[in-house]
PDB file of C-alpha atoms in Angstrom:
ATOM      1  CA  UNK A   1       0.000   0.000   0.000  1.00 57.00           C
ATOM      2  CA  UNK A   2       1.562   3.154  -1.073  1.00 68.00           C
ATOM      3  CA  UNK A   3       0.155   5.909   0.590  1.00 74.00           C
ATOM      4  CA  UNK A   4       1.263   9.588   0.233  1.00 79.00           C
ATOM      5  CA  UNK A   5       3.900  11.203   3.407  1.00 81.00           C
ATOM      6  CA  UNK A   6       1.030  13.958   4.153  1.00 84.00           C
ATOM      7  CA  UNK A   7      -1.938  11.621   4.288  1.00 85.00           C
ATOM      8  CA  UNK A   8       0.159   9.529   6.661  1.00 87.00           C
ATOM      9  CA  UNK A   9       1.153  12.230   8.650  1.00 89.00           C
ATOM     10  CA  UNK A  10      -2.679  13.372   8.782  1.00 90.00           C
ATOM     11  CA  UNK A  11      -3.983  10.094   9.939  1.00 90.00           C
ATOM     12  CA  UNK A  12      -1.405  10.041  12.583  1.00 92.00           C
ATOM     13  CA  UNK A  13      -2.275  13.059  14.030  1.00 94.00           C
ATOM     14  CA  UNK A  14      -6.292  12.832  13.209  1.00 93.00           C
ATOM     15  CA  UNK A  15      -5.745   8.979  15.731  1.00 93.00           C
ATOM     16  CA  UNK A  16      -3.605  10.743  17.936  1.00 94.00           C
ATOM     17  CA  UNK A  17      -6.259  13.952  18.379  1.00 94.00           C
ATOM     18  CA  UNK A  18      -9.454  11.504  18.355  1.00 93.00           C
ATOM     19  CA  UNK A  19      -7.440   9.262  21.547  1.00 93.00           C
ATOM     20  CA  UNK A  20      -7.434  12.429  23.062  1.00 93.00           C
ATOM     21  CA  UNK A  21     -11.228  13.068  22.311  1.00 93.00           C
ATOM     22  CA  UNK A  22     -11.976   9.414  24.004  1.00 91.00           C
ATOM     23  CA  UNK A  23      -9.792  10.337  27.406  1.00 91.00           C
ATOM     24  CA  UNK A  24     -11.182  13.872  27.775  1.00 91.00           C
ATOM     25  CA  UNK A  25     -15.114  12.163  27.528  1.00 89.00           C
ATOM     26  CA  UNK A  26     -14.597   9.144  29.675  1.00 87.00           C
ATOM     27  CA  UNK A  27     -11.897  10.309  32.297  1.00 84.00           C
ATOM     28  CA  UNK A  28     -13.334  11.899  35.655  1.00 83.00           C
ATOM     29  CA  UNK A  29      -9.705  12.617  37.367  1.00 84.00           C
ATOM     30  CA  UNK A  30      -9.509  15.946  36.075  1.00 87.00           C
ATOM     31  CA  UNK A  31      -5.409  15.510  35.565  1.00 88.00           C
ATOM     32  CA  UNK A  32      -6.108  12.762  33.432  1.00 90.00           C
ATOM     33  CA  UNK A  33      -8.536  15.607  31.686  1.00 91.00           C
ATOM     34  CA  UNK A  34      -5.585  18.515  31.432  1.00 91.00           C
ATOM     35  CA  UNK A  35      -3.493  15.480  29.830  1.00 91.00           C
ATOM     36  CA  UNK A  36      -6.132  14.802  27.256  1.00 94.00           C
ATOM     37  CA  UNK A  37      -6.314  18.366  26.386  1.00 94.00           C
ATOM     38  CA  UNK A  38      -1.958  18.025  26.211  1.00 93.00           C
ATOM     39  CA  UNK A  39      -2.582  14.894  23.516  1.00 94.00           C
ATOM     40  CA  UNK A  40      -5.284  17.224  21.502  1.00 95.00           C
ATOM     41  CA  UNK A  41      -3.031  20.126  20.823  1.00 95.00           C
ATOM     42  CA  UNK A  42      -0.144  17.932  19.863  1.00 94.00           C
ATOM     43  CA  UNK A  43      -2.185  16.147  17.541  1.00 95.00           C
ATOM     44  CA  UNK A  44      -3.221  19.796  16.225  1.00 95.00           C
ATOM     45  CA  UNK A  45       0.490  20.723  15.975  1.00 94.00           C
ATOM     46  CA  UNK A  46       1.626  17.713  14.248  1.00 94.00           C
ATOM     47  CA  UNK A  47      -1.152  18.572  11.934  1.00 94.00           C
ATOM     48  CA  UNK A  48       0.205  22.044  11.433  1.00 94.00           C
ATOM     49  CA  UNK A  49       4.108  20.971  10.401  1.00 92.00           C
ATOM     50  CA  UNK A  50       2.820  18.202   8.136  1.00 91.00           C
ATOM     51  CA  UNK A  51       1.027  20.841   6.141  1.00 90.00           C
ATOM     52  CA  UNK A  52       3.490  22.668   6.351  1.00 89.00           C
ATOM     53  CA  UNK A  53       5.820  20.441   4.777  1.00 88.00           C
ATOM     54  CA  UNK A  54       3.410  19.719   2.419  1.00 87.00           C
ATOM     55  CA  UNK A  55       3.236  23.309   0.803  1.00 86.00           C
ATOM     56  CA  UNK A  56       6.749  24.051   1.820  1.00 84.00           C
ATOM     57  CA  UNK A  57       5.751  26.964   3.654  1.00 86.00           C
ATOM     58  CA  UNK A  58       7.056  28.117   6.994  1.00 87.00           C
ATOM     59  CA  UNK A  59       3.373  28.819   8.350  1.00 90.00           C
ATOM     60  CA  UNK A  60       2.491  25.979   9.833  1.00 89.00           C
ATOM     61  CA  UNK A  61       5.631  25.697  11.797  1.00 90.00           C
ATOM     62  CA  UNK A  62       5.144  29.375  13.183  1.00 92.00           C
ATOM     63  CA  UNK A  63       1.878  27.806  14.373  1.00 92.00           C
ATOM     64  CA  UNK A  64       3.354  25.157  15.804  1.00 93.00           C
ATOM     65  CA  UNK A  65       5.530  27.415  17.991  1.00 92.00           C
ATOM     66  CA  UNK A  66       2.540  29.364  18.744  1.00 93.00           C
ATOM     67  CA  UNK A  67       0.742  26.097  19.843  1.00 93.00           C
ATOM     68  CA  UNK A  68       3.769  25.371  22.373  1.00 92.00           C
ATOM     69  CA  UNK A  69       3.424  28.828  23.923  1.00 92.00           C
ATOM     70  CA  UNK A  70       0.038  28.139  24.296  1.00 93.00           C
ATOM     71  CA  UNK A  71       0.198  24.831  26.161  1.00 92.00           C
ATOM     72  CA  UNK A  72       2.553  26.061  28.201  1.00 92.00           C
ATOM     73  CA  UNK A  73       0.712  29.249  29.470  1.00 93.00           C
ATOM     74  CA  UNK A  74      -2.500  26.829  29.862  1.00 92.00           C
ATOM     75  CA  UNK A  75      -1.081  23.615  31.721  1.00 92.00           C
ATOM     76  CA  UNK A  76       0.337  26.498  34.345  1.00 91.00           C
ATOM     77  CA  UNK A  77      -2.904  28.279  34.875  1.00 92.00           C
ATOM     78  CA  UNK A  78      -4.978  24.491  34.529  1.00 91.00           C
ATOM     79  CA  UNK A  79      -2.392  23.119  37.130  1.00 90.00           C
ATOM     80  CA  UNK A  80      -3.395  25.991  39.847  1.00 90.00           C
ATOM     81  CA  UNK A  81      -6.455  26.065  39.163  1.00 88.00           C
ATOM     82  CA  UNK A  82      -6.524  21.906  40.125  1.00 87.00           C
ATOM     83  CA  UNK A  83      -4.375  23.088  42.947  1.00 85.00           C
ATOM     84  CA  UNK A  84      -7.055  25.434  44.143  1.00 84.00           C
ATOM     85  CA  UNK A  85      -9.866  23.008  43.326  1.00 82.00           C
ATOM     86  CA  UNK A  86      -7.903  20.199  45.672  1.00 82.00           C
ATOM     87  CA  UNK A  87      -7.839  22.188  48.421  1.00 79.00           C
ATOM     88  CA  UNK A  88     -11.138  23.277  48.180  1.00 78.00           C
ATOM     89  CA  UNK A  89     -12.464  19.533  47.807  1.00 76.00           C
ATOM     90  CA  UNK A  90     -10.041  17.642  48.809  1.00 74.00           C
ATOM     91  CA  UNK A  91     -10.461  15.401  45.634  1.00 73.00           C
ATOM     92  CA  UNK A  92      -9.849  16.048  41.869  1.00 75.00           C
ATOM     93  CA  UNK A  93     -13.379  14.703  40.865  1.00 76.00           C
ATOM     94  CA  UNK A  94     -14.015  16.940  37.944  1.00 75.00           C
ATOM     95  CA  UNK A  95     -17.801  16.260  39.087  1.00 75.00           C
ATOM     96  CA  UNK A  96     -17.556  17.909  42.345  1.00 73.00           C
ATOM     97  CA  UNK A  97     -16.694  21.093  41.120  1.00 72.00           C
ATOM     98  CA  UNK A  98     -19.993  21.361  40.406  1.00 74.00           C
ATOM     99  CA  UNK A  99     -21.282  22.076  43.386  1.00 71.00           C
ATOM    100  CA  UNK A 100     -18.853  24.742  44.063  1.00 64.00           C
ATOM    101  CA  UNK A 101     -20.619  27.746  46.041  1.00 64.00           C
ATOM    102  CA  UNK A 102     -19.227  31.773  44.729  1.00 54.00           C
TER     103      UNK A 102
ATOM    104  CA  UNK B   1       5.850   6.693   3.372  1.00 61.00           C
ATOM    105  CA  UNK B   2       9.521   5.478   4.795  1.00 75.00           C
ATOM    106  CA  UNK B   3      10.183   2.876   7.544  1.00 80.00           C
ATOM    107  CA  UNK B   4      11.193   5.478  10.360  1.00 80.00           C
ATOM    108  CA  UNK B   5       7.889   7.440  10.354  1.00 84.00           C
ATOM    109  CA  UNK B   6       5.970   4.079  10.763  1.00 86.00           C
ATOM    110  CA  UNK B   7       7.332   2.876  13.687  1.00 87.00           C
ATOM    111  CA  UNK B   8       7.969   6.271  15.552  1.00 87.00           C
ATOM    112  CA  UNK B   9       3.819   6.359  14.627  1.00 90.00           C
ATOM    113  CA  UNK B  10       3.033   3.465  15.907  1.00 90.00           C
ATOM    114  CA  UNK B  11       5.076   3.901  18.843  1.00 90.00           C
ATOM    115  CA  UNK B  12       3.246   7.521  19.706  1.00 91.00           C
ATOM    116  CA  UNK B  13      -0.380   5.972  18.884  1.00 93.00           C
ATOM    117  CA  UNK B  14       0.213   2.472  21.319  1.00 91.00           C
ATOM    118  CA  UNK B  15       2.101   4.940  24.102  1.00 91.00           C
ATOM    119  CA  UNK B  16      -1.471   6.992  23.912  1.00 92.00           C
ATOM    120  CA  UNK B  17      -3.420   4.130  24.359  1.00 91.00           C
ATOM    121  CA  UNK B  18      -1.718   3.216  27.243  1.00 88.00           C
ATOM    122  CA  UNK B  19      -2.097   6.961  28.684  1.00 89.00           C
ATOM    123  CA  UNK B  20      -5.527   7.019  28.311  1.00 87.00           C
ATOM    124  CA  UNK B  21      -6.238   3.406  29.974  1.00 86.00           C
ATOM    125  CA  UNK B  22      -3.897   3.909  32.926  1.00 82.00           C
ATOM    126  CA  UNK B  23      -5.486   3.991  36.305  1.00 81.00           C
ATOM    127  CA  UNK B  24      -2.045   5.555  37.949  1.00 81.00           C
ATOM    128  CA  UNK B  25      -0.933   8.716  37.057  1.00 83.00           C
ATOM    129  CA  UNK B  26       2.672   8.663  37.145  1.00 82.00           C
ATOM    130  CA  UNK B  27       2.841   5.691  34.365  1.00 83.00           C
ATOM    131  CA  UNK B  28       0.286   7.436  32.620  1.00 87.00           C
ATOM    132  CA  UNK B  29       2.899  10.529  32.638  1.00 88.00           C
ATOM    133  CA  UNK B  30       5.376   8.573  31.549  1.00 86.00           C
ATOM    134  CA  UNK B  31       3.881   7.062  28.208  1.00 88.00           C
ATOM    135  CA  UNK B  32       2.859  10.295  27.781  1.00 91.00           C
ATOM    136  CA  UNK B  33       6.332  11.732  27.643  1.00 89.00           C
ATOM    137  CA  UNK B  34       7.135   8.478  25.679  1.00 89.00           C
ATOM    138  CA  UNK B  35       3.957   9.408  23.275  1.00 91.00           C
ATOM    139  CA  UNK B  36       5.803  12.875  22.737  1.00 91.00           C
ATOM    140  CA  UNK B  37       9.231  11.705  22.040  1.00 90.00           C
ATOM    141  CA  UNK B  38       7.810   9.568  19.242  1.00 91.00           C
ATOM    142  CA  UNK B  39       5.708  12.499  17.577  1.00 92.00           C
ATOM    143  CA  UNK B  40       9.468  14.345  18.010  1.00 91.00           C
ATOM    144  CA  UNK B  41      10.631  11.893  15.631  1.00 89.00           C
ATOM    145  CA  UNK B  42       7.326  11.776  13.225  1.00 89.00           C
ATOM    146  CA  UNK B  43       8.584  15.431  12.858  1.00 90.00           C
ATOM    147  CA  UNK B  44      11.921  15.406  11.396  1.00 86.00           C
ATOM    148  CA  UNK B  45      10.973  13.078   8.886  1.00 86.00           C
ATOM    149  CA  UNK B  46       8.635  15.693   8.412  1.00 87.00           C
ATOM    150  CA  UNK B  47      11.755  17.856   7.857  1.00 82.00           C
ATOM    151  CA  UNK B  48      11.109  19.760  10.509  1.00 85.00           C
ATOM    152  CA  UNK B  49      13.978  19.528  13.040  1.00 84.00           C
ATOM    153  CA  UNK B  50      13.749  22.586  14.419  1.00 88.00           C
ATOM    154  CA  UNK B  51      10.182  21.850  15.867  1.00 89.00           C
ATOM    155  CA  UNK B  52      11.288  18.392  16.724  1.00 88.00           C
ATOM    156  CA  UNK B  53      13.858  19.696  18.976  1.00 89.00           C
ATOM    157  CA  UNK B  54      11.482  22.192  20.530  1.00 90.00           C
ATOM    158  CA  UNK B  55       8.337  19.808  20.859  1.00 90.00           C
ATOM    159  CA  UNK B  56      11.092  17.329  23.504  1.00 89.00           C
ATOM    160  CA  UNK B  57      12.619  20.429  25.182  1.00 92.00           C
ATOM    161  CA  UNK B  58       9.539  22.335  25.803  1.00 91.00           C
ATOM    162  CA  UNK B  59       6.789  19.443  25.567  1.00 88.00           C
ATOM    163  CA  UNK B  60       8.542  16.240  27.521  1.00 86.00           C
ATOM    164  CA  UNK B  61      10.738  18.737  28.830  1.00 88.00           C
ATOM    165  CA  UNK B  62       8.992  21.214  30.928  1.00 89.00           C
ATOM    166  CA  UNK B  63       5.592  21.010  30.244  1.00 89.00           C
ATOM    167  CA  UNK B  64       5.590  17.212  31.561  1.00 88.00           C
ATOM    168  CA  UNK B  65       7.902  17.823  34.120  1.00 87.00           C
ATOM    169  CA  UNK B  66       6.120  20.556  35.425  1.00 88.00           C
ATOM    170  CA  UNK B  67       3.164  18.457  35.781  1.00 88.00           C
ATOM    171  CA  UNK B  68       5.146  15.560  37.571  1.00 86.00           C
ATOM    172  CA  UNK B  69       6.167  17.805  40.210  1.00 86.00           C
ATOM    173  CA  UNK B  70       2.966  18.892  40.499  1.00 85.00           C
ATOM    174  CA  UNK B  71       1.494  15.400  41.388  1.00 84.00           C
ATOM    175  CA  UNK B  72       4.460  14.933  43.457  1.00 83.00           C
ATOM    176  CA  UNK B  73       3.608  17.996  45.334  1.00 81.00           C
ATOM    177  CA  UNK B  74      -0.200  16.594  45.754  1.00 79.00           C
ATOM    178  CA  UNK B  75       0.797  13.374  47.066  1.00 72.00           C
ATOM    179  CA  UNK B  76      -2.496  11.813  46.193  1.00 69.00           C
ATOM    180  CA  UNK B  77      -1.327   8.514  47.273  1.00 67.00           C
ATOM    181  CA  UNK B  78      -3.196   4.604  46.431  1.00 70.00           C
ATOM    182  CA  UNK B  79      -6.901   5.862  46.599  1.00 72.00           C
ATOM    183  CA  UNK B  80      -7.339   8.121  44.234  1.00 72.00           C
ATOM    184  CA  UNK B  81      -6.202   4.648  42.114  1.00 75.00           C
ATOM    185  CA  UNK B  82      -9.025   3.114  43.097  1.00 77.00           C
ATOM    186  CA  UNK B  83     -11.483   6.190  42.742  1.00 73.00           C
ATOM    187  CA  UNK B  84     -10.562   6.342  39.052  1.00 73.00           C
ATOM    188  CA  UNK B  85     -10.469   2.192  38.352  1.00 75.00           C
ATOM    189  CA  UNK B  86     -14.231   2.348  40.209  1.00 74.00           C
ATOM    190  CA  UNK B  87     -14.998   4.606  37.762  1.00 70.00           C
ATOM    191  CA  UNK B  88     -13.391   3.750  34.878  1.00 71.00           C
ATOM    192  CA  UNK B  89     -16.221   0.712  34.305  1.00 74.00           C
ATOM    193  CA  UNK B  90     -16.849  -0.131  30.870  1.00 75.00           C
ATOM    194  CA  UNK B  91     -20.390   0.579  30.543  1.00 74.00           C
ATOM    195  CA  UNK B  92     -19.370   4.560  31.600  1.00 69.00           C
ATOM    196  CA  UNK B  93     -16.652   4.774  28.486  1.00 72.00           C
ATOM    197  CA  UNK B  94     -18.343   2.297  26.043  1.00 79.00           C
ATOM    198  CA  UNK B  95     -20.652   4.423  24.104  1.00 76.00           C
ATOM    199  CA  UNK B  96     -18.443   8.056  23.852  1.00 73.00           C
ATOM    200  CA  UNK B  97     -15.390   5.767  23.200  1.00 77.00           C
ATOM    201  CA  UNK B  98     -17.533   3.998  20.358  1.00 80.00           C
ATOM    202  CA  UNK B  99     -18.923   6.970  18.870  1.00 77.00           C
ATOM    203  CA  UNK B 100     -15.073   8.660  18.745  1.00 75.00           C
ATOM    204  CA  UNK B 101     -14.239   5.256  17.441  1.00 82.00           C
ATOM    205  CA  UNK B 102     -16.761   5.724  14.704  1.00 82.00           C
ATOM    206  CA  UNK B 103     -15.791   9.253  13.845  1.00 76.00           C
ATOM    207  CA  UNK B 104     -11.807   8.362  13.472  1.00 78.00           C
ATOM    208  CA  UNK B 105     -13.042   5.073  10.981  1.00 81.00           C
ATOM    209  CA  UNK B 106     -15.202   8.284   8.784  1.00 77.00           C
ATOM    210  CA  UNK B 107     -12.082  10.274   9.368  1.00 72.00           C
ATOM    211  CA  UNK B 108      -9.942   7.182   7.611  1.00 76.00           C
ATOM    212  CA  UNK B 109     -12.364   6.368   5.259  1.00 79.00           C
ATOM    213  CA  UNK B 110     -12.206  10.139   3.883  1.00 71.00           C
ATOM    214  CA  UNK B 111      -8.566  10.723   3.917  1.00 70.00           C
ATOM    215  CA  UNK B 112      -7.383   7.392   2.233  1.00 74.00           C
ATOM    216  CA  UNK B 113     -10.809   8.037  -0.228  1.00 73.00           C
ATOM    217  CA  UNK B 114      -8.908  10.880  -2.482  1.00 64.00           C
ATOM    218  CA  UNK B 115      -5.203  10.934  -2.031  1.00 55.00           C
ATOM    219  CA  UNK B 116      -3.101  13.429  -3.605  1.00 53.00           C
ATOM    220  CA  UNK B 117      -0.187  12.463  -5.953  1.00 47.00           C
ATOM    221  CA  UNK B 118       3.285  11.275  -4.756  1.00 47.00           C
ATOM    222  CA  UNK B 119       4.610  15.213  -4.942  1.00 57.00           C
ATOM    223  CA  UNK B 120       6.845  14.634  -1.421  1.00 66.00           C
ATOM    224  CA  UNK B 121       7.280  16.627   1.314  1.00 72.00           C
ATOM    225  CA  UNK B 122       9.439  19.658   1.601  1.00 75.00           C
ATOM    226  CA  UNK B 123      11.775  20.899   3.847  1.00 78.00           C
ATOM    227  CA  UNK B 124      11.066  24.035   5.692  1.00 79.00           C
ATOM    228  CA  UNK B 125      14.337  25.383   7.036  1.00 82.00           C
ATOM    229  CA  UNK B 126      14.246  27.100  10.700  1.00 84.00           C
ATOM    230  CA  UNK B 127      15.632  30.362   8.710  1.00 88.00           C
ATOM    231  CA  UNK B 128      12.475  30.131   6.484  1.00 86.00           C
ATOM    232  CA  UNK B 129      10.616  29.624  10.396  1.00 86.00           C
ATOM    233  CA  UNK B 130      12.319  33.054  11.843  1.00 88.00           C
ATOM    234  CA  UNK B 131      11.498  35.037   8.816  1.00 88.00           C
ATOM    235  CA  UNK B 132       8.270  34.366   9.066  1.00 87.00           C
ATOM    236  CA  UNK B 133       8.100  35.053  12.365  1.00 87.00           C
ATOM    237  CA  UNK B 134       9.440  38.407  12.619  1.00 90.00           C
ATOM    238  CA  UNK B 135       8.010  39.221   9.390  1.00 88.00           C
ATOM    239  CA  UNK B 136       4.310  38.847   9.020  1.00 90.00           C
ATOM    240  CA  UNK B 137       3.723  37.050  11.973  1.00 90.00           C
ATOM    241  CA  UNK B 138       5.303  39.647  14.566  1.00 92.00           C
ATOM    242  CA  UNK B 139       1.994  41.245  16.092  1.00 93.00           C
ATOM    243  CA  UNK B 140       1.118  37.294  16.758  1.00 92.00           C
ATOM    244  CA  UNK B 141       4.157  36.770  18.479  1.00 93.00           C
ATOM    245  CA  UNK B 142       3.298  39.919  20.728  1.00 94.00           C
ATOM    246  CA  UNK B 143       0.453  38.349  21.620  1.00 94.00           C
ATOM    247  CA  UNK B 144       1.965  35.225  22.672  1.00 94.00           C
ATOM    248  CA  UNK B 145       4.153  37.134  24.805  1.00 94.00           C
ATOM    249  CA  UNK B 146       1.729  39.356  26.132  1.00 95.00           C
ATOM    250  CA  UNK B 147      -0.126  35.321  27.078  1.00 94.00           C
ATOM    251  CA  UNK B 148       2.295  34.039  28.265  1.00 93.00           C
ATOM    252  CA  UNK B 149       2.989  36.555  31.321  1.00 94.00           C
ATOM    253  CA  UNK B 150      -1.143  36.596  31.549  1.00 93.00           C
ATOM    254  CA  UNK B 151      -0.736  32.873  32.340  1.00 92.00           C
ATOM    255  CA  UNK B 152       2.462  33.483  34.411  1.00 92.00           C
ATOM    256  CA  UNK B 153       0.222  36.187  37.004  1.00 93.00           C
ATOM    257  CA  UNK B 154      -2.619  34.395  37.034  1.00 91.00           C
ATOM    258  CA  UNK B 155      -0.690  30.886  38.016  1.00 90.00           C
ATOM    259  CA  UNK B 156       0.810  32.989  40.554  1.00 89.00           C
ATOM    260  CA  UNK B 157      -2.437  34.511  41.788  1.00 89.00           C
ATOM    261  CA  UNK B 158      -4.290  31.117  41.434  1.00 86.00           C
ATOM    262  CA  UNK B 159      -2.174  29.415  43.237  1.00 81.00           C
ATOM    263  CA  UNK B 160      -1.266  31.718  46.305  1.00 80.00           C
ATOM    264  CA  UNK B 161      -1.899  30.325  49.514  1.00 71.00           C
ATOM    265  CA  UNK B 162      -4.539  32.111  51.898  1.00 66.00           C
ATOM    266  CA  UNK B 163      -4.856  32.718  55.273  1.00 61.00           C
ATOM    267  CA  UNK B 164      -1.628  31.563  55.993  1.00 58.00           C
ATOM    268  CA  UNK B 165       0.723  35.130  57.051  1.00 59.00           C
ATOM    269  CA  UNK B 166       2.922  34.359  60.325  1.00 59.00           C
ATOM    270  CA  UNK B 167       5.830  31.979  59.618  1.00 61.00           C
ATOM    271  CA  UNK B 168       6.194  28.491  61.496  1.00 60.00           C
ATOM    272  CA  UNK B 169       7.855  29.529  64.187  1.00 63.00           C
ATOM    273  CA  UNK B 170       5.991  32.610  64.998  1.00 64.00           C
ATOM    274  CA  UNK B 171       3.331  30.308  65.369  1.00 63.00           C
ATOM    275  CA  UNK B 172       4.719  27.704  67.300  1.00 63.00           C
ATOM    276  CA  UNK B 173       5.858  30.788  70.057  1.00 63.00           C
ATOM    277  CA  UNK B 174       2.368  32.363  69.942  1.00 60.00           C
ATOM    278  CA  UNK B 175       0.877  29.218  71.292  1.00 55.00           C
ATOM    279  CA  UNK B 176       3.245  29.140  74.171  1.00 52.00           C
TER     280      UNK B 176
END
């Protein structure tokens, strides 16, 4: 089966994003969640070189970077926010934070 | 499609699976890191070293290590295990991960349905990267600066500890 560099680097990231979909829907431990959300944006990132090396344009890699800057800034402010929510609760039950009062 | 690329990508999609079934964090970490090295190589056969480099040092780098330290500074210990195998039952995950399941087999079935000629892929050199960058893209990396400290403050201010102003040992003589 001979199948094209970019349409293998696609399908890659498409499984990789979609495992990510299926952890983020049936995980309750809400680190297991902020992971999930880590696999999805990889996924889009991989996504974003391959096209990129597809057109042979530097865009997609820009995006990339981008991507990274944005993961990081988000797993800080997701990680004390799980902080907060753990002391709060005293468990990281993504359900309980729903009945969290003001 | 060359021999490399298949086995870092079926390294990164097994390593995944085994994230998302773990029941104990820390392994689940570590395939994860695992997961990320192999999408590091998937990228320079993509001829894309640059990004390659950068997704280990700044993804498996310090964005995992970051969050290991941060369950090592939880210390949630055996029974939050158990919590999440109690309710990780199959008849909770069946039907989402069956309908995801479905959507990645219509997601196969329309990629492999037209595919392009054999053209190749091209290397974009990290020169190419930086012009763009500092070209038509600076105002965008502004804003990811400008993000960046956002998410620094509001980690700090998130994550502050109240209520808690005298030191140790002024407590420990006020009680005396």
């Amino acid at each position: 089966m001979n199948i094209h560099p970019t349409t293998a680097g696609l399908l890659l990231a498409g499984i990789l994003f979609v495992l990510g979909l299926i952890s983020v829907l049936i995980r309750r431990n809400i680190i297991f969640m902020l992971l999930s959300v880590e696999i999805m944006l990889n996924a889009a990132g991989l996504a974003f070189v391959v096209a990129a090396s597809h057109w042979g344009q530097p865009d997609g890699q820009v995006m990339f970077m981008f991507i990274l800057a944005m993961a990081a800034a988000e797993v800080s402010v997701g990680l004390a926010l799980i902080l907060q929510l753990y002391h709060q609760l005293r468990t990281l039950d993504s359900d309980e934070a729903s009945r969290m009062k003001g | 499609m060359d021999i490399t690329f298949l086995i870092a990508a079926i390294i990164a999609v097994l390593a995944t699976v085994r994230v998302i079934t773990c029941y104990h964090i820390m392994h689940a970490l570590l395939y994860l890191v695992v997961s990320l090295l192999a999408v590091a190589v998937v990228l320079y056969t993509f001829g894309a070293p640059f990004m390659a480099i950068l997704e280990i040092i700044i993804y498996a780098g310090a964005i995992m290590v970051l969050i290991i330290f941060f369950v090592m500074m939880l210390n949630l210990g055996l029974e939050t295990v158990e919590h999440e195998k109690a309710w990780l039952r199959p008849r909770i995950w069946i039907v989402p991960g069956l309908f995801c399941l479905v959507l990645l087999g219509e997601l196969l079935f329309l990629i492999l349905q037209n595919r392009q000629p054999a053209a190749g892929i091209q290397v974009v050199s990290p020169k190419q990267v930086g012009m763009a960058m500092f070209g038509p893209y600076l105002i965008a990396v502004e804003l990811v600066g400008i993000l960046l400290m956002a998410g620094i403050v509001g980690a700090y201010h998130l994550g502050r500890q109240q209520g808690k102003t005298l030191h140790r040992f002024l407590e420990n003589n006020l009680d005396t």
